[in-house]
CSV table of C-alpha atoms and ligand atoms in Angstrom, one decimal:
chain,number,residue,atom,x,y,z
A,1,MET,CA,0.0,0.0,0.0
A,2,ALA,CA,1.2,3.5,-0.8
A,3,GLN,CA,2.7,5.5,2.1
A,4,LEU,CA,3.4,8.8,0.6
A,5,ALA,CA,0.6,11.4,0.6
A,6,ILE,CA,1.3,12.1,-3.1
A,7,ASN,CA,0.2,8.5,-3.8
A,8,GLY,CA,-2.8,8.5,-1.5
A,9,GLY,CA,-1.1,7.8,1.9
A,10,ALA,CA,-1.7,9.8,5.1
A,11,LYS,CA,-0.4,13.4,5.2
A,12,THR,CA,2.4,14.1,7.7
A,13,ILE,CA,1.4,17.7,8.5
A,14,ASP,CA,-2.2,18.8,8.6
A,15,ARG,CA,-1.9,22.4,10.0
A,16,PRO,CA,-0.1,25.6,9.0
A,17,LEU,CA,3.5,25.9,10.4
A,18,GLY,CA,5.0,28.9,12.1
A,19,LYS,CA,3.0,32.1,12.3
A,20,LYS,CA,0.5,33.9,10.0
A,21,TRP,CA,2.1,36.9,8.4
A,22,PRO,CA,2.1,39.9,8.9
A,23,ILE,CA,2.3,40.1,12.7
A,24,PHE,CA,0.8,43.2,14.3
A,25,ASP,CA,-0.8,44.3,17.5
A,26,GLU,CA,-1.8,47.5,19.3
A,27,ARG,CA,1.6,49.0,18.6
A,28,GLU,CA,0.8,49.3,14.9
A,29,GLU,CA,-2.8,50.4,15.7
A,30,GLN,CA,-1.6,53.2,18.0
A,31,ALA,CA,1.1,54.4,15.6
A,32,LEU,CA,-1.4,54.6,12.7
A,33,ILE,CA,-4.0,56.5,14.8
A,34,GLU,CA,-1.3,58.9,15.9
A,35,VAL,CA,-0.4,59.7,12.3
A,36,LEU,CA,-4.1,60.0,11.4
A,37,HIS,CA,-4.7,62.6,14.1
A,38,SER,CA,-1.5,64.5,13.6
A,39,GLY,CA,-2.7,65.4,10.1
A,40,LEU,CA,0.9,65.1,9.0
A,41,TRP,CA,0.6,62.3,6.5
A,42,TRP,CA,3.8,62.9,4.6
A,43,ARG,CA,7.3,63.9,5.9
A,44,GLY,CA,7.4,67.1,3.9
A,45,GLY,CA,10.2,68.3,1.8
A,46,ALA,CA,13.1,67.9,4.2
A,47,ARG,CA,14.2,66.1,7.3
A,48,GLY,CA,13.6,67.9,10.6
A,49,GLU,CA,10.9,70.3,9.3
A,50,GLN,CA,8.1,68.6,11.3
A,51,PRO,CA,7.8,65.6,13.6
A,52,SER,CA,8.1,62.6,11.3
A,53,LYS,CA,7.7,58.8,11.6
A,54,VAL,CA,9.7,58.4,8.4
A,55,THR,CA,12.6,60.4,9.8
A,56,GLN,CA,12.4,58.4,13.1
A,57,PHE,CA,12.4,55.2,11.2
A,58,GLU,CA,15.3,56.2,9.0
A,59,ASP,CA,17.4,56.9,12.0
A,60,ALA,CA,16.3,53.8,13.9
A,61,PHE,CA,16.8,51.4,11.0
A,62,ALA,CA,20.1,52.9,9.9
A,63,ALA,CA,21.3,52.6,13.5
A,64,TYR,CA,19.9,49.0,13.6
A,65,GLN,CA,22.0,48.1,10.6
A,66,ASP,CA,25.1,49.9,11.9
A,67,ALA,CA,24.9,52.7,9.4
A,68,GLN,CA,24.9,56.5,9.9
A,69,PHE,CA,22.4,57.5,7.3
A,70,GLY,CA,19.1,56.2,5.9
A,71,VAL,CA,16.8,57.4,3.2
A,72,ALA,CA,13.4,55.7,3.3
A,73,VAL,CA,11.7,55.2,-0.1
A,74,THR,CA,8.7,53.6,-1.8
A,75,ASN,CA,10.0,50.0,-2.2
A,76,GLY,CA,13.1,47.8,-2.5
A,77,THR,CA,13.4,48.3,-6.3
A,78,THR,CA,13.4,52.1,-6.1
A,79,ALA,CA,15.8,51.8,-3.2
A,80,LEU,CA,18.2,50.1,-5.5
A,81,GLU,CA,17.7,52.6,-8.3
A,82,CYS,CA,18.2,55.4,-5.9
A,83,ALA,CA,21.4,53.8,-4.5
A,84,LEU,CA,22.7,53.2,-8.1
A,85,LYS,CA,22.0,56.8,-9.0
A,86,ALA,CA,23.8,58.0,-5.9
A,87,ALA,CA,26.8,55.9,-6.8
A,88,GLY,CA,26.8,57.7,-10.2
A,89,VAL,CA,25.8,54.8,-12.4
A,90,GLY,CA,24.7,56.0,-15.8
A,91,VAL,CA,24.7,55.3,-19.5
A,92,GLY,CA,27.1,52.4,-20.5
A,93,ASP,CA,28.4,51.8,-17.0
A,94,GLU,CA,28.8,48.1,-16.3
A,95,VAL,CA,27.4,46.8,-13.0
A,96,LEU,CA,28.0,43.3,-11.7
A,97,ALA,CA,25.0,41.4,-10.4
A,98,PRO,CA,24.5,37.8,-9.3
A,99,ALA,CA,22.7,35.5,-11.7
A,100,LEU,CA,20.5,34.1,-8.9
A,101,THR,CA,18.3,36.7,-7.3
A,102,PHE,CA,15.1,38.6,-7.7
A,103,VAL,CA,14.9,40.3,-11.1
A,104,ALA,CA,14.9,43.8,-9.6
A,105,SER,CA,18.6,43.4,-8.6
A,106,ALA,CA,19.4,43.6,-12.3
A,107,THR,CA,16.4,45.6,-13.8
A,108,ALA,CA,17.2,48.4,-11.4
A,109,ILE,CA,20.6,48.7,-13.1
A,110,ALA,CA,19.1,48.9,-16.6
A,111,LEU,CA,16.5,51.4,-15.3
A,112,VAL,CA,19.3,53.8,-14.5
A,113,ASN,CA,20.9,53.1,-17.9
A,114,GLY,CA,23.7,50.9,-16.6
A,115,ILE,CA,24.5,47.5,-18.2
A,116,PRO,CA,24.0,44.5,-15.9
A,117,VAL,CA,26.8,42.0,-16.1
A,118,PHE,CA,25.6,38.6,-14.7
A,119,VAL,CA,27.9,36.8,-12.4
A,120,ASP,CA,27.8,33.2,-11.4
A,121,VAL,CA,27.2,32.2,-7.8
A,122,ASP,CA,28.9,30.2,-5.1
A,123,PRO,CA,27.3,26.7,-4.8
A,124,LYS,CA,27.8,26.7,-1.1
A,125,THR,CA,25.9,29.9,-0.3
A,126,PHE,CA,23.8,30.9,-3.4
A,127,ASN,CA,25.6,34.3,-3.2
A,128,ILE,CA,27.7,36.0,-5.9
A,129,ASP,CA,31.0,34.3,-6.4
A,130,PRO,CA,33.9,36.7,-5.7
A,131,ASP,CA,36.2,34.8,-8.2
A,132,ALA,CA,33.6,35.1,-10.9
A,133,MET,CA,33.2,38.8,-10.0
A,134,GLU,CA,36.9,39.4,-10.4
A,135,ALA,CA,36.9,37.7,-13.8
A,136,ALA,CA,33.9,39.9,-14.9
A,137,ILE,CA,35.6,43.2,-14.0
A,138,THR,CA,36.5,45.4,-17.0
A,139,PRO,CA,37.6,49.1,-17.2
A,140,ARG,CA,33.9,50.0,-17.6
A,141,THR,CA,32.8,48.3,-14.3
A,142,LYS,CA,31.4,51.1,-12.1
A,143,ALA,CA,29.6,49.2,-9.4
A,144,ALA,CA,28.4,45.8,-8.1
A,145,VAL,CA,25.0,44.8,-6.7
A,146,VAL,CA,25.7,42.2,-4.1
A,147,VAL,CA,22.7,40.4,-2.9
A,148,HIS,CA,22.7,38.6,0.5
A,149,ASN,CA,20.5,35.8,-0.9
A,150,GLY,CA,18.2,34.4,1.7
A,151,GLY,CA,19.7,36.9,4.1
A,152,TYR,CA,23.0,34.9,4.2
A,153,PRO,CA,25.8,37.5,4.0
A,154,ALA,CA,27.9,37.4,0.9
A,155,ASP,CA,31.7,37.2,1.4
A,156,MET,CA,32.1,40.9,2.2
A,157,ASP,CA,35.9,40.5,2.9
A,158,ARG,CA,36.6,39.4,-0.6
A,159,ILE,CA,34.1,41.8,-2.1
A,160,HIS,CA,35.3,44.8,-0.2
A,161,ALA,CA,38.9,44.0,-1.2
A,162,LEU,CA,37.9,43.7,-4.9
A,163,ALA,CA,35.9,46.9,-4.7
A,164,GLN,CA,38.9,48.8,-3.3
A,165,ALA,CA,41.4,47.3,-5.8
A,166,HIS,CA,39.2,48.2,-8.8
A,167,GLY,CA,37.5,51.4,-7.6
A,168,ILE,CA,34.0,49.9,-7.7
A,169,THR,CA,31.1,51.0,-5.6
A,170,VAL,CA,29.4,48.1,-3.8
A,171,ILE,CA,25.6,48.3,-3.4
A,172,GLU,CA,24.4,45.6,-1.0
A,173,ASP,CA,21.0,44.5,-2.0
A,174,ALA,CA,19.9,43.5,1.5
A,175,ALA,CA,16.2,43.0,0.6
A,176,HIS,CA,16.3,39.6,2.4
A,177,ALA,CA,18.8,40.4,5.2
A,178,HIS,CA,17.3,42.9,7.8
A,179,GLY,CA,19.4,42.3,10.9
A,180,SER,CA,22.0,39.9,9.3
A,181,GLU,CA,25.6,40.4,10.4
A,182,TRP,CA,29.0,39.8,8.9
A,183,ARG,CA,31.8,39.7,11.5
A,184,GLY,CA,29.6,41.3,14.1
A,185,LYS,CA,28.5,44.2,11.9
A,186,ARG,CA,25.1,44.4,10.3
A,187,VAL,CA,24.9,44.3,6.5
A,188,GLY,CA,23.9,47.1,4.2
A,189,ALA,CA,26.6,49.7,4.8
A,190,LEU,CA,29.6,47.5,5.1
A,191,SER,CA,31.1,48.8,1.9
A,192,GLY,CA,29.3,51.6,-0.1
A,193,LEU,CA,25.5,51.7,0.0
A,194,GLY,CA,22.8,49.2,0.8
A,195,SER,CA,19.2,48.8,0.0
A,196,PHE,CA,16.3,47.0,1.8
A,197,SER,CA,12.8,46.1,0.9
A,198,PHE,CA,9.8,46.2,3.2
A,199,GLN,CA,7.4,44.5,0.8
A,200,ALA,CA,4.5,42.5,2.3
A,201,PHE,CA,6.4,39.2,2.7
A,202,LYS,CA,9.6,40.6,4.0
A,203,GLN,CA,10.7,40.1,7.7
A,204,LEU,CA,10.2,43.8,8.3
A,205,THR,CA,7.2,45.1,6.4
A,206,ALA,CA,4.7,47.9,5.8
A,207,GLY,CA,3.2,46.2,2.8
A,208,GLU,CA,5.5,48.3,0.6
A,209,GLY,CA,8.6,50.3,1.4
A,210,GLY,CA,12.4,50.4,1.1
A,211,ILE,CA,15.4,52.2,2.4
A,212,VAL,CA,18.9,53.2,1.3
A,213,ILE,CA,21.6,53.2,4.0
A,214,THR,CA,25.2,54.3,3.9
A,215,ASN,CA,28.0,55.6,6.1
A,216,ASP,CA,29.0,58.1,3.5
A,217,GLN,CA,27.5,61.6,3.9
A,218,ASP,CA,28.0,62.6,0.3
A,219,LEU,CA,26.2,59.4,-1.0
A,220,ALA,CA,23.5,59.9,1.6
A,221,GLU,CA,22.9,63.5,0.4
A,222,LYS,CA,22.7,62.3,-3.2
A,223,ALA,CA,20.3,59.5,-2.3
A,224,PHE,CA,18.1,62.0,-0.4
A,225,SER,CA,18.1,64.3,-3.4
A,226,TYR,CA,17.3,61.4,-5.9
A,227,HIS,CA,14.4,60.3,-3.7
A,228,ASN,CA,13.0,63.8,-3.6
A,229,ILE,CA,12.7,64.9,-7.2
A,230,GLY,CA,16.2,66.3,-7.2
A,231,ARG,CA,15.7,68.8,-4.4
A,232,ILE,CA,18.7,69.7,-2.2
A,233,PRO,CA,18.1,70.4,1.5
A,234,GLY,CA,18.5,74.0,2.4
A,235,ARG,CA,17.6,75.2,-1.1
A,236,PRO,CA,14.1,76.6,-2.0
A,237,PHE,CA,11.3,74.0,-2.2
A,238,TYR,CA,10.7,74.8,-5.9
A,239,GLU,CA,14.3,74.5,-7.0
A,240,PHE,CA,15.4,71.2,-8.6
A,241,HIS,CA,19.0,70.0,-9.2
A,242,ARG,CA,18.8,66.5,-10.5
A,243,LEU,CA,16.6,64.5,-12.9
A,244,ALA,CA,14.8,62.4,-10.3
A,245,SER,CA,11.5,60.9,-9.4
A,246,ASN,CA,9.4,61.1,-6.2
A,247,LEU,CA,10.3,58.0,-4.1
A,248,ARG,CA,9.1,59.4,-0.7
A,249,MET,CA,7.7,57.0,1.9
A,250,THR,CA,4.5,58.0,3.6
A,251,GLU,CA,4.1,58.6,7.3
A,252,TRP,CA,1.8,55.6,7.5
A,253,GLN,CA,4.6,53.3,6.4
A,254,GLY,CA,7.1,55.0,8.7
A,255,ALA,CA,4.7,54.4,11.7
A,256,ILE,CA,4.1,50.7,10.8
A,257,LEU,CA,7.8,50.1,10.3
A,258,LEU,CA,8.8,51.5,13.6
A,259,ALA,CA,6.4,49.2,15.3
A,260,GLN,CA,7.6,46.2,13.3
A,261,LEU,CA,11.2,47.0,14.1
A,262,SER,CA,10.4,46.7,17.8
A,263,ARG,CA,9.7,43.0,17.3
A,264,LEU,CA,12.6,42.2,15.0
A,265,ASP,CA,15.2,41.1,17.5
A,266,GLU,CA,12.9,38.7,19.2
A,267,GLN,CA,11.9,37.2,15.9
A,268,VAL,CA,15.5,36.9,14.7
A,269,ALA,CA,16.3,35.0,17.9
A,270,THR,CA,13.4,32.6,17.4
A,271,ARG,CA,14.4,32.0,13.8
A,272,GLU,CA,18.0,31.4,14.7
A,273,ARG,CA,17.0,28.8,17.3
A,274,ASN,CA,14.7,27.0,15.0
A,275,THR,CA,17.0,27.0,12.0
A,276,ALA,CA,19.9,25.7,14.1
A,277,TYR,CA,17.6,22.8,15.2
A,278,LEU,CA,16.4,22.2,11.6
A,279,ALA,CA,19.9,22.3,10.2
A,280,GLN,CA,21.0,19.6,12.6
A,281,GLY,CA,18.1,17.4,11.7
A,282,LEU,CA,18.8,17.9,7.9
A,283,ARG,CA,22.4,16.9,8.4
A,284,GLU,CA,21.2,13.5,9.5
A,285,ILE,CA,19.0,12.8,6.4
A,286,GLU,CA,20.7,11.6,3.3
A,287,GLY,CA,19.9,13.8,0.3
A,288,VAL,CA,19.3,17.1,2.0
A,289,ALA,CA,21.7,19.6,3.7
A,290,PRO,CA,21.8,23.0,5.2
A,291,ILE,CA,24.2,25.8,4.3
A,292,GLU,CA,27.2,25.2,6.5
A,293,ARG,CA,27.5,28.5,8.2
A,294,ASP,CA,30.7,30.5,7.9
A,295,ASP,CA,31.9,31.7,11.4
A,296,ARG,CA,32.0,35.3,10.0
A,297,VAL,CA,28.1,35.1,9.6
A,298,THR,CA,27.5,36.2,13.2
A,299,ARG,CA,23.8,36.7,12.7
A,300,TRP,CA,21.6,35.3,10.0
A,301,SER,CA,18.3,37.0,9.6
A,302,PHE,CA,16.4,35.9,6.5
A,303,TYR,CA,13.4,36.4,4.3
A,304,TYR,CA,13.6,32.8,3.2
A,305,TRP,CA,16.1,30.1,4.4
A,306,ASN,CA,17.9,28.3,1.6
A,307,PHE,CA,19.1,24.7,1.8
A,308,PHE,CA,20.2,22.0,-0.6
A,309,TYR,CA,18.8,18.9,-2.3
A,310,ASP,CA,21.1,16.2,-3.6
A,311,GLN,CA,19.5,14.1,-6.3
A,312,ALA,CA,22.0,11.3,-6.0
A,313,GLY,CA,21.3,11.1,-2.2
A,314,PHE,CA,17.6,10.6,-3.2
A,315,ASP,CA,18.2,7.6,-5.5
A,316,GLY,CA,18.2,9.9,-8.6
A,317,VAL,CA,14.7,11.4,-7.9
A,318,PRO,CA,14.7,14.9,-9.5
A,319,ARG,CA,14.4,17.9,-7.1
A,320,ASP,CA,11.0,18.9,-8.4
A,321,ARG,CA,9.6,15.4,-7.9
A,322,PHE,CA,10.8,15.5,-4.3
A,323,LEU,CA,9.2,18.9,-3.9
A,324,GLU,CA,5.8,17.6,-5.1
A,325,ALA,CA,6.0,14.7,-2.7
A,326,VAL,CA,7.2,16.7,0.4
A,327,ARG,CA,4.6,19.4,-0.3
A,328,ALA,CA,1.9,16.8,-0.5
A,329,GLU,CA,3.1,15.8,3.0
A,330,GLY,CA,2.2,19.3,4.1
A,331,ALA,CA,5.8,20.8,4.3
A,332,PRO,CA,5.8,24.3,2.8
A,333,ILE,CA,9.1,23.9,1.0
A,334,ASN,CA,9.7,25.9,-2.2
A,335,VAL,CA,12.3,26.2,-4.9
A,336,GLY,CA,15.0,28.2,-3.3
A,337,ALA,CA,17.2,31.2,-4.2
A,338,HIS,CA,14.4,33.1,-6.0
A,339,GLY,CA,13.8,30.9,-9.0
A,340,ARG,CA,15.4,30.9,-12.4
A,341,PRO,CA,18.7,32.7,-13.2
A,342,ILE,CA,17.4,36.2,-13.9
A,343,TYR,CA,18.9,36.6,-17.4
A,344,ARG,CA,16.5,33.8,-18.4
A,345,ASN,CA,13.6,36.2,-18.0
A,346,PRO,CA,12.0,37.4,-21.2
A,347,ILE,CA,13.0,41.0,-20.4
A,348,PHE,CA,16.7,40.2,-20.7
A,349,GLU,CA,16.3,37.6,-23.4
A,350,THR,CA,14.7,40.2,-25.7
A,351,MET,CA,16.6,43.3,-24.6
A,352,ASP,CA,18.9,44.6,-27.4
A,353,ASN,CA,19.9,48.0,-26.1
A,354,ILE,CA,20.0,50.0,-22.9
A,355,ALA,CA,19.9,53.8,-23.6
A,356,GLY,CA,21.3,53.1,-27.0
A,357,VAL,CA,24.1,50.9,-25.9
A,358,PRO,CA,23.8,47.5,-27.6
A,359,VAL,CA,23.3,44.5,-25.4
A,360,ASP,CA,22.7,40.8,-26.0
A,361,PHE,CA,22.0,38.6,-23.0
A,362,ARG,CA,21.0,35.5,-25.0
A,363,GLU,CA,24.4,33.9,-24.7
A,364,VAL,CA,24.8,34.5,-21.0
A,365,GLU,CA,25.3,31.3,-19.1
A,366,CYS,CA,26.1,30.9,-15.4
A,367,PRO,CA,26.4,27.1,-15.0
A,368,THR,CA,26.3,27.0,-11.2
A,369,ALA,CA,23.2,29.2,-11.0
A,370,GLU,CA,21.5,27.1,-13.7
A,371,HIS,CA,22.3,23.9,-11.8
A,372,LEU,CA,21.2,25.3,-8.4
A,373,PHE,CA,18.0,26.6,-9.8
A,374,ALA,CA,17.1,23.4,-11.7
A,375,ASN,CA,18.3,20.7,-9.3
A,376,VAL,CA,19.4,21.8,-5.9
A,377,ALA,CA,17.8,24.9,-4.3
A,378,LEU,CA,15.2,24.5,-1.6
A,379,SER,CA,13.8,27.1,0.7
A,380,LEU,CA,11.5,27.8,3.6
A,381,SER,CA,9.8,31.1,4.4
A,382,HIS,CA,10.9,33.0,7.5
A,383,THR,CA,7.4,32.8,8.8
A,384,VAL,CA,7.7,29.0,9.2
A,385,PHE,CA,10.5,29.5,11.8
A,386,LEU,CA,8.4,31.7,14.1
A,387,GLY,CA,6.7,28.8,15.7
A,388,GLU,CA,7.8,26.0,18.0
A,389,GLN,CA,10.5,23.4,17.7
A,390,GLU,CA,7.6,20.9,17.1
A,391,ASP,CA,7.1,22.6,13.7
A,392,MET,CA,10.8,21.8,12.8
A,393,ASP,CA,10.2,18.2,13.8
A,394,LEU,CA,7.2,18.0,11.5
A,395,ILE,CA,9.3,19.3,8.6
A,396,LEU,CA,12.0,16.7,9.3
A,397,GLU,CA,9.4,14.0,9.7
A,398,ALA,CA,8.0,14.8,6.3
A,399,ILE,CA,11.4,14.8,4.6
A,400,ARG,CA,12.4,11.6,6.4
A,401,LYS,CA,9.2,9.9,5.2
A,402,VAL,CA,9.7,10.9,1.6
A,403,ARG,CA,13.3,9.6,1.9
A,404,ALA,CA,12.2,6.3,3.4
A,405,HIS,CA,9.7,5.7,0.6
A,406,VAL,CA,11.6,7.2,-2.2
A,407,SER,CA,11.0,4.1,-4.3
A,408,GLU,CA,7.4,5.2,-4.6
A,409,LEU,CA,8.6,8.2,-6.6
A,410,THR,CA,10.6,6.4,-9.3
B,501,PLP,C1,16.9,40.6,-3.8
B,501,PLP,C2,15.7,41.6,-4.0
B,501,PLP,N1,16.0,42.8,-4.4
B,501,PLP,C3,15.1,43.7,-4.6
B,501,PLP,C4,13.7,43.4,-4.4
B,501,PLP,C5,12.7,44.5,-4.7
B,501,PLP,O1,12.0,44.8,-3.6
B,501,PLP,P1,10.5,45.4,-3.7
B,501,PLP,O2,9.6,44.3,-4.0
B,501,PLP,O3,10.2,46.1,-2.4
B,501,PLP,O4,10.5,46.4,-4.9
B,501,PLP,C6,13.4,42.2,-3.9
B,501,PLP,C7,12.0,41.8,-3.6
B,501,PLP,O5,11.7,40.7,-3.3
B,501,PLP,C8,14.4,41.2,-3.7
B,501,PLP,O6,14.1,40.0,-3.3
């Protein structure tokens, strides 16, 4: 008789795991009511002109990420665009970006008229591979977008050294990494500038939102100007200095984000505890494995938690077949690392110029990214790790069951 749920057997997990997202309580309610009654629903043209939740949040979040300056914006994509503009990226400038990430990490480059150069990833971390980065650098390389995929910090020692040696600005796309640390310092402003997303599913959210952070005052002033239609603080309100859009965050978002931030440390601690337990359990099952954490990753906060599938360890069963089976058991495991290599999206397959500069991405091939996406990458949402250890046991039980009955899948 069939044992696996996919073949009609009993399901291992019959309830949702972790916590329903988003999480909120009277802190968010009070903060929103406060904004409502204040009548100040936007920050205004400059910092410090009026009491502002956005300004408070910028300061609090920048400090949380060990940065001096923060510029809150509408979302993580515009945060990247704003950071790239502040870094001076323009027509024909090459910008390195990992092949495996959310598409915005590369479309933001093209949106500011830069040329994305897709770089392969490290099979042990899913992050941009510093050796491949080095090989991709040319005299036209202006910057690098470094994504901390699944919140796991990229090798910032190597990346910072490369950036210094070649005069490249690093933009950390930390959309998954609120609270992550490299060598005891929070990510985002470790090198040049960093961007974050506060979109609905992220571990810090206002439904939409983003921020640029940096320790460089000049870059911070440029980012502020680019987020505010090209205004410069101290100059007349109707005087514009840069070609720039309006990326300003509303006070509603600032209020929600301040409340969300008050919960983040506790949530990171719960996730760290549960992932350590799950990782240990995965090590004991043939065919799956966690990322083996580098000692320099002193805190790992994540949007989703990446781990590995090994087809050989599952008697040759393809990753996607395993996923169907384990999901049928009720374990909410997904394809990891944000799906296909991003140059495989129609937007890049059909793009033939960026601001008049000819491009052709059809021949791009990053073999490690292709293999990870197609055969290896697995992930679990951060919300799954906000529950009890019992939830981790259920996930392990579901995987063990599929492993024990793998012959039913062939
Ligand atoms: C790595 C990465 N960069 C940028 C973004 C864009 O953020 P947003 O959706 O807030 O525009 C995302 C969104 O998921 C992301 O995962």
